[in-house]
Short mmCIF file of C-alpha atoms in Angstrom, two decimals:
data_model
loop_
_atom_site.label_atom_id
_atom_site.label_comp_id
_atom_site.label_asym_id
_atom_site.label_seq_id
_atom_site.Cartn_x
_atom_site.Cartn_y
_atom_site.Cartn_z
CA UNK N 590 0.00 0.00 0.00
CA UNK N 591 1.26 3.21 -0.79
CA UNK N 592 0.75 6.80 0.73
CA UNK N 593 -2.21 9.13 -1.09
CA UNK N 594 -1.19 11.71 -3.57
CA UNK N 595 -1.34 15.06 -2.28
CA UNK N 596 -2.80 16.54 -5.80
CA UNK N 597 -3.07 15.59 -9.34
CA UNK N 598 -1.64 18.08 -12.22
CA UNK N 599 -4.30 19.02 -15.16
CA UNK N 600 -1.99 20.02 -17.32
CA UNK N 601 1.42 19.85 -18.59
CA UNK N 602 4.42 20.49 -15.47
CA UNK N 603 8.09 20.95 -15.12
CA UNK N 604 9.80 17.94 -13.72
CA UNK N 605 11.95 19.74 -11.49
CA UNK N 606 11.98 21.93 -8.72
CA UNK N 607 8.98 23.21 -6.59
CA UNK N 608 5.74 23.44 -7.96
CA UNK N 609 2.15 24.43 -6.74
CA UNK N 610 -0.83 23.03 -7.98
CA UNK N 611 -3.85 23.66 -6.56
CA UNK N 612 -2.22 26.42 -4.23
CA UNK N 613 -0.53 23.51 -2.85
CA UNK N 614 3.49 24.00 -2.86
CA UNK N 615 4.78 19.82 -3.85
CA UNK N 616 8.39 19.81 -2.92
CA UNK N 617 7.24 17.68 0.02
CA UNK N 618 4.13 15.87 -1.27
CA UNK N 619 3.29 13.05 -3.40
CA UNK N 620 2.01 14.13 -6.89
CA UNK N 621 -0.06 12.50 -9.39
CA UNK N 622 1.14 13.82 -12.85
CA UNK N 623 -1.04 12.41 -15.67
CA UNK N 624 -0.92 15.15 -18.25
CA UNK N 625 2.24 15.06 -19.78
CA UNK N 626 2.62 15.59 -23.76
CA UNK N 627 4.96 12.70 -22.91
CA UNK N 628 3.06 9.94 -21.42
CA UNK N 629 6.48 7.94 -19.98
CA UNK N 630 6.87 11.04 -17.66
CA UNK N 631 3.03 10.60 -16.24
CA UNK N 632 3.73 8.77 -12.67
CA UNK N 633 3.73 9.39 -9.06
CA UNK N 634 6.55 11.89 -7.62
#
């Protein structure tokens, strides 16, 4: 079992560095990122 995203991107994101989504800053949460023009990126970070 693993722990629950925090928040799911809608659109394309950078990969790297801090980013908020949803007003919610990620550099310490789980995201779901399933919108990627490249779907081998789309994952949980």
């Amino acid at each position: 079992v693993h722990d629950a995203v925090a928040v799911a991107t809608t659109e394309t994101i950078t990969l790297s560095g801090e980013q908020t989504i949803d007003g919610i800053l990620t550099s310490e949460d789980r995201v779901l990122v399933k919108d990627q023009t490249d779907p081998t990126e789309n994952g949980i970070y």
